[in-house]
mmCIF file of C-alpha atoms and ligand atoms in Angstrom:
data_model
loop_
_atom_site.group_PDB
_atom_site.id
_atom_site.type_symbol
_atom_site.label_atom_id
_atom_site.label_comp_id
_atom_site.label_asym_id
_atom_site.label_seq_id
_atom_site.Cartn_x
_atom_site.Cartn_y
_atom_site.Cartn_z
ATOM 1 C CA MET A 1 87.139 121.897 151.556
ATOM 2 C CA VAL A 2 87.695 125.772 150.487
ATOM 3 C CA VAL A 3 85.855 127.790 153.560
ATOM 4 C CA VAL A 4 84.752 131.429 152.431
ATOM 5 C CA GLY A 5 83.621 133.789 154.360
ATOM 6 C CA ILE A 6 81.058 136.222 153.812
ATOM 7 C CA ALA A 7 80.232 139.354 155.540
ATOM 8 C CA MET A 8 76.804 139.682 155.670
ATOM 9 C CA LEU A 9 76.760 143.586 156.212
ATOM 10 C CA GLN A 10 75.442 144.897 152.835
ATOM 11 C CA GLY A 11 75.134 144.628 149.508
ATOM 12 C CA ALA A 12 74.740 141.672 147.057
ATOM 13 C CA ARG A 13 75.197 139.692 149.476
ATOM 14 C CA HIS A 14 73.597 136.451 147.200
ATOM 15 C CA ALA A 15 75.120 137.623 143.997
ATOM 16 C CA HIS A 16 78.338 136.876 145.548
ATOM 17 C CA VAL A 17 77.357 133.335 146.703
ATOM 18 C CA ASN A 18 75.912 132.253 143.401
ATOM 19 C CA ALA A 19 79.469 134.080 142.084
ATOM 20 C CA LEU A 20 81.586 131.568 144.553
ATOM 21 C CA GLU A 21 79.690 128.384 143.242
ATOM 22 C CA ASN A 22 79.829 129.045 139.507
ATOM 23 C CA ALA A 23 83.384 129.351 140.171
ATOM 24 C CA ALA A 24 84.231 126.297 142.435
ATOM 25 C CA ASN A 25 82.102 124.650 139.731
ATOM 26 C CA GLU A 26 84.242 126.375 137.093
ATOM 27 C CA LEU A 27 87.691 124.671 138.934
ATOM 28 C CA GLY A 28 86.023 121.623 139.642
ATOM 29 C CA ILE A 29 86.780 122.310 143.936
ATOM 30 C CA ASN A 30 84.205 122.036 146.731
ATOM 31 C CA ILE A 31 83.717 124.848 148.705
ATOM 32 C CA GLN A 32 81.594 125.980 151.894
ATOM 33 C CA ILE A 33 79.989 129.277 152.441
ATOM 34 C CA VAL A 34 79.648 130.779 155.485
ATOM 35 C CA GLN A 35 77.676 133.654 156.100
ATOM 36 C CA LEU A 36 79.638 135.870 159.323
ATOM 37 C CA ARG A 37 77.368 138.356 161.166
ATOM 38 C CA THR A 38 79.037 138.569 164.292
ATOM 39 C CA LYS A 39 82.326 138.166 165.467
ATOM 40 C CA LEU A 40 81.212 134.929 167.292
ATOM 41 C CA ASP A 41 80.301 133.893 163.123
ATOM 42 C CA PHE A 42 83.712 134.491 162.324
ATOM 43 C CA ASP A 43 85.448 132.806 165.213
ATOM 44 C CA SER A 44 83.834 129.541 165.322
ATOM 45 C CA ASN A 45 84.472 129.134 161.762
ATOM 46 C CA GLN A 46 88.098 127.952 160.108
ATOM 47 C CA ILE A 47 87.758 130.354 157.000
ATOM 48 C CA ASP A 48 90.271 130.396 154.277
ATOM 49 C CA ALA A 49 88.843 133.234 152.780
ATOM 50 C CA LEU A 50 86.690 136.244 152.935
ATOM 51 C CA MET A 51 84.609 138.073 150.599
ATOM 52 C CA LEU A 52 83.526 141.536 151.107
ATOM 53 C CA PRO A 53 80.649 143.058 149.415
ATOM 54 C CA GLY A 54 79.939 146.219 148.419
ATOM 55 C CA GLY A 55 77.015 148.195 150.093
ATOM 56 C CA GLU A 56 76.988 151.524 151.806
ATOM 57 C CA SER A 57 80.792 152.093 153.414
ATOM 58 C CA THR A 58 79.202 154.195 155.828
ATOM 59 C CA VAL A 59 76.050 151.940 157.153
ATOM 60 C CA MET A 60 78.555 148.877 156.595
ATOM 61 C CA ARG A 61 80.802 150.300 159.682
ATOM 62 C CA LEU A 62 78.248 151.341 162.326
ATOM 63 C CA THR A 63 76.848 147.307 161.819
ATOM 64 C CA GLY A 64 80.415 146.115 160.896
ATOM 65 C CA ASN A 65 81.875 147.793 164.362
ATOM 66 C CA ASN A 66 78.616 148.088 166.291
ATOM 67 C CA GLU A 67 79.582 146.050 169.551
ATOM 68 C CA ALA A 68 77.188 143.336 169.091
ATOM 69 C CA SER A 69 78.339 142.331 165.920
ATOM 70 C CA GLU A 70 82.398 143.241 165.726
ATOM 71 C CA LEU A 71 82.659 141.566 162.622
ATOM 72 C CA LEU A 72 84.537 143.936 160.621
ATOM 73 C CA PRO A 73 87.416 144.309 163.575
ATOM 74 C CA SER A 74 87.767 140.761 163.510
ATOM 75 C CA MET A 75 87.997 140.796 159.674
ATOM 76 C CA PHE A 76 91.158 142.896 159.820
ATOM 77 C CA ASN A 77 92.694 141.280 162.458
ATOM 78 C CA TRP A 78 92.114 137.901 161.156
ATOM 79 C CA LEU A 79 93.798 139.718 157.372
ATOM 80 C CA ARG A 80 96.763 141.383 159.227
ATOM 81 C CA GLU A 81 97.681 138.555 161.232
ATOM 82 C CA ASP A 82 98.907 136.819 157.769
ATOM 83 C CA PRO A 83 99.470 138.664 154.740
ATOM 84 C CA VAL A 84 98.922 136.007 152.615
ATOM 85 C CA ARG A 85 95.113 135.163 153.015
ATOM 86 C CA PRO A 86 93.083 135.681 150.513
ATOM 87 C CA VAL A 87 90.105 138.921 150.848
ATOM 88 C CA LEU A 88 87.959 139.831 147.775
ATOM 89 C CA ALA A 89 86.398 143.538 148.801
ATOM 90 C CA THR A 90 83.927 145.008 145.748
ATOM 91 C CA CYS A 91 82.639 148.896 145.799
ATOM 92 C CA ALA A 92 82.838 149.697 149.243
ATOM 93 C CA GLY A 93 84.317 146.845 150.907
ATOM 94 C CA ALA A 94 87.510 148.230 148.671
ATOM 95 C CA ILE A 95 86.812 151.207 150.611
ATOM 96 C CA LEU A 96 87.038 149.191 153.568
ATOM 97 C CA LEU A 97 90.008 147.804 153.292
ATOM 98 C CA VAL A 98 91.563 150.839 151.951
ATOM 99 C CA ASP A 99 90.781 153.120 154.919
ATOM 100 C CA PRO A 100 89.724 150.237 157.606
ATOM 101 C CA GLN A 101 89.628 153.395 160.436
ATOM 102 C CA ASP A 102 90.299 151.096 162.898
ATOM 103 C CA GLY A 103 93.419 152.724 163.918
ATOM 104 C CA GLY A 104 95.331 149.845 161.951
ATOM 105 C CA GLU A 105 97.659 150.311 158.679
ATOM 106 C CA ALA A 106 95.426 149.995 155.808
ATOM 107 C CA LEU A 107 94.769 146.600 154.314
ATOM 108 C CA ILE A 108 95.453 147.895 150.639
ATOM 109 C CA ASP A 109 97.797 150.892 150.221
ATOM 110 C CA ALA A 110 95.907 153.266 148.075
ATOM 111 C CA GLU A 111 94.092 156.608 148.269
ATOM 112 C CA ILE A 112 90.620 155.896 147.753
ATOM 113 C CA ASP A 113 87.210 158.537 146.834
ATOM 114 C CA ARG A 114 83.730 157.906 147.470
ATOM 115 C CA ASN A 115 81.352 158.375 144.978
ATOM 116 C CA ALA A 116 83.573 159.813 143.121
ATOM 117 C CA TYR A 117 81.776 159.328 139.522
ATOM 118 C CA GLY A 118 78.774 161.365 140.887
ATOM 119 C CA GLY A 119 75.877 160.017 142.233
ATOM 120 C CA GLN A 120 73.104 156.805 141.750
ATOM 121 C CA ILE A 121 72.065 157.931 138.273
ATOM 122 C CA ASP A 122 76.210 157.989 137.534
ATOM 123 C CA SER A 123 75.943 154.050 137.785
ATOM 124 C CA PHE A 124 77.201 152.939 134.205
ATOM 125 C CA GLU A 125 78.568 149.837 132.543
ATOM 126 C CA ALA A 126 81.764 149.738 130.340
ATOM 127 C CA SER A 127 83.796 146.896 129.405
ATOM 128 C CA LEU A 128 87.673 146.826 131.117
ATOM 129 C CA ASP A 129 90.394 147.167 129.615
ATOM 130 C CA CYS A 130 90.817 143.185 130.074
ATOM 131 C CA GLY A 131 87.699 143.078 128.372
ATOM 132 C CA PHE A 132 85.809 142.144 131.915
ATOM 133 C CA PRO A 133 82.202 143.414 131.850
ATOM 134 C CA GLY A 134 82.868 146.247 134.711
ATOM 135 C CA ILE A 135 79.034 147.581 136.275
ATOM 136 C CA PHE A 136 80.209 150.356 138.744
ATOM 137 C CA ILE A 137 77.586 151.594 141.073
ATOM 138 C CA ARG A 138 78.172 154.772 142.874
ATOM 139 C CA ALA A 139 81.184 154.007 142.810
ATOM 140 C CA PRO A 140 84.875 154.688 144.304
ATOM 141 C CA ARG A 141 87.844 155.592 142.159
ATOM 142 C CA PHE A 142 91.294 154.919 143.674
ATOM 143 C CA GLY A 143 93.370 157.980 143.487
ATOM 144 C CA GLU A 144 97.664 157.113 144.035
ATOM 145 C CA VAL A 145 98.002 154.219 143.966
ATOM 146 C CA ARG A 146 100.819 152.124 146.250
ATOM 147 C CA ASP A 147 99.850 148.078 145.419
ATOM 148 C CA SER A 148 100.089 146.086 142.198
ATOM 149 C CA ILE A 149 97.598 146.945 139.763
ATOM 150 C CA GLU A 150 94.960 144.278 139.031
ATOM 151 C CA CYS A 151 92.242 146.191 136.218
ATOM 152 C CA THR A 152 92.288 149.657 134.598
ATOM 153 C CA LEU A 153 89.681 151.063 132.789
ATOM 154 C CA ASN A 154 90.902 153.399 129.992
ATOM 155 C CA GLY A 155 94.262 153.139 132.168
ATOM 156 C CA GLU A 156 92.281 153.808 135.293
ATOM 157 C CA VAL A 157 92.895 151.743 137.716
ATOM 158 C CA VAL A 158 89.722 150.240 139.032
ATOM 159 C CA GLY A 159 91.279 147.465 140.748
ATOM 160 C CA VAL A 160 94.390 146.806 143.272
ATOM 161 C CA ARG A 161 96.164 143.848 144.571
ATOM 162 C CA ARG A 162 98.182 143.095 147.232
ATOM 163 C CA ILE A 163 99.194 139.004 147.596
ATOM 164 C CA ASN A 164 96.140 137.533 147.438
ATOM 165 C CA ARG A 165 94.331 140.332 148.908
ATOM 166 C CA ILE A 166 91.772 142.482 145.938
ATOM 167 C CA ALA A 167 90.345 145.134 145.752
ATOM 168 C CA LEU A 168 87.638 146.260 143.282
ATOM 169 C CA THR A 169 85.594 149.170 142.635
ATOM 170 C CA PHE A 170 82.811 147.888 140.077
ATOM 171 C CA HIS A 171 80.444 144.928 140.653
ATOM 172 C CA PRO A 172 82.163 141.225 139.498
ATOM 173 C CA GLU A 173 79.241 139.634 141.102
ATOM 174 C CA LEU A 174 76.132 141.212 138.554
ATOM 175 C CA SER A 175 78.116 140.678 135.672
ATOM 176 C CA ASP A 176 78.187 136.734 134.574
ATOM 177 C CA ASN A 177 82.158 135.930 134.790
ATOM 178 C CA SER A 178 83.526 134.618 137.586
ATOM 179 C CA LYS A 179 87.257 135.292 137.526
ATOM 180 C CA TYR A 180 87.660 137.840 140.250
ATOM 181 C CA HIS A 181 85.568 134.766 142.660
ATOM 182 C CA ARG A 182 87.784 131.942 140.938
ATOM 183 C CA MET A 183 91.094 134.596 141.803
ATOM 184 C CA LEU A 184 89.552 134.387 145.616
ATOM 185 C CA LEU A 185 89.552 130.372 145.442
ATOM 186 C CA GLU A 186 92.599 129.572 143.693
ATOM 187 C CA ALA A 187 94.683 131.481 145.861
ATOM 188 C CA CYS A 188 93.383 128.949 148.609
ATOM 189 C CA ILE A 189 94.176 125.680 146.429
HETATM 190 N N1 LIG B 201 78.423 154.636 147.197
HETATM 191 C C1 LIG B 201 78.865 153.452 148.072
HETATM 192 C C2 LIG B 201 79.781 154.165 149.185
HETATM 193 O O1 LIG B 201 80.797 154.773 149.215
HETATM 194 C C3 LIG B 201 79.738 152.162 147.158
HETATM 195 C C4 LIG B 201 79.101 151.703 146.316
HETATM 196 C C5 LIG B 201 78.833 150.264 146.402
HETATM 197 O O2 LIG B 201 79.211 149.539 147.097
HETATM 198 N N2 LIG B 201 78.153 149.914 145.320
HETATM 199 O O3 LIG B 201 80.175 152.878 150.117
#
């Protein structure tokens, strides 16, 4: 049984739950999805992998660092305790891994620019160079990347990987392809 903790801060959380369930079926494994709202949810569960959805990084920082929650610092600490621990972070989630703003080291070593493709109206869908359907919603854009390149769009990096930490600027949960959610689970088996 693989236990995945999903940060219930903002974003398409339920689409991620569906994608994780599809990925588990495809891999023929059992998973349990734990909804993480506060540090307490995090501490009281034996977590194998983390899912950090998108949303608005400014809002996620406020709610996730709030004294009543402290979810973000506990997630970051858990990841730093062991560099092979898996996380899949999408869009605003990727921004948080690159720039945790908690005084600790970055979880993914890269530069990233918020809203760098433009506003909501500039959101777009495009096939990545690997053929994966990329859905970009007020997406950030990677600058210099010092970890491994996971995927590109017309040669531009849109996914970065450091061991089992994967940061994507698009939304794989909104496509019906669970490749990246499978990758997260595969890191646990
Ligand atoms: N624009 C958002 C931010 O800067 C990210 C958008 C998203 O997660 N879809 O945090």
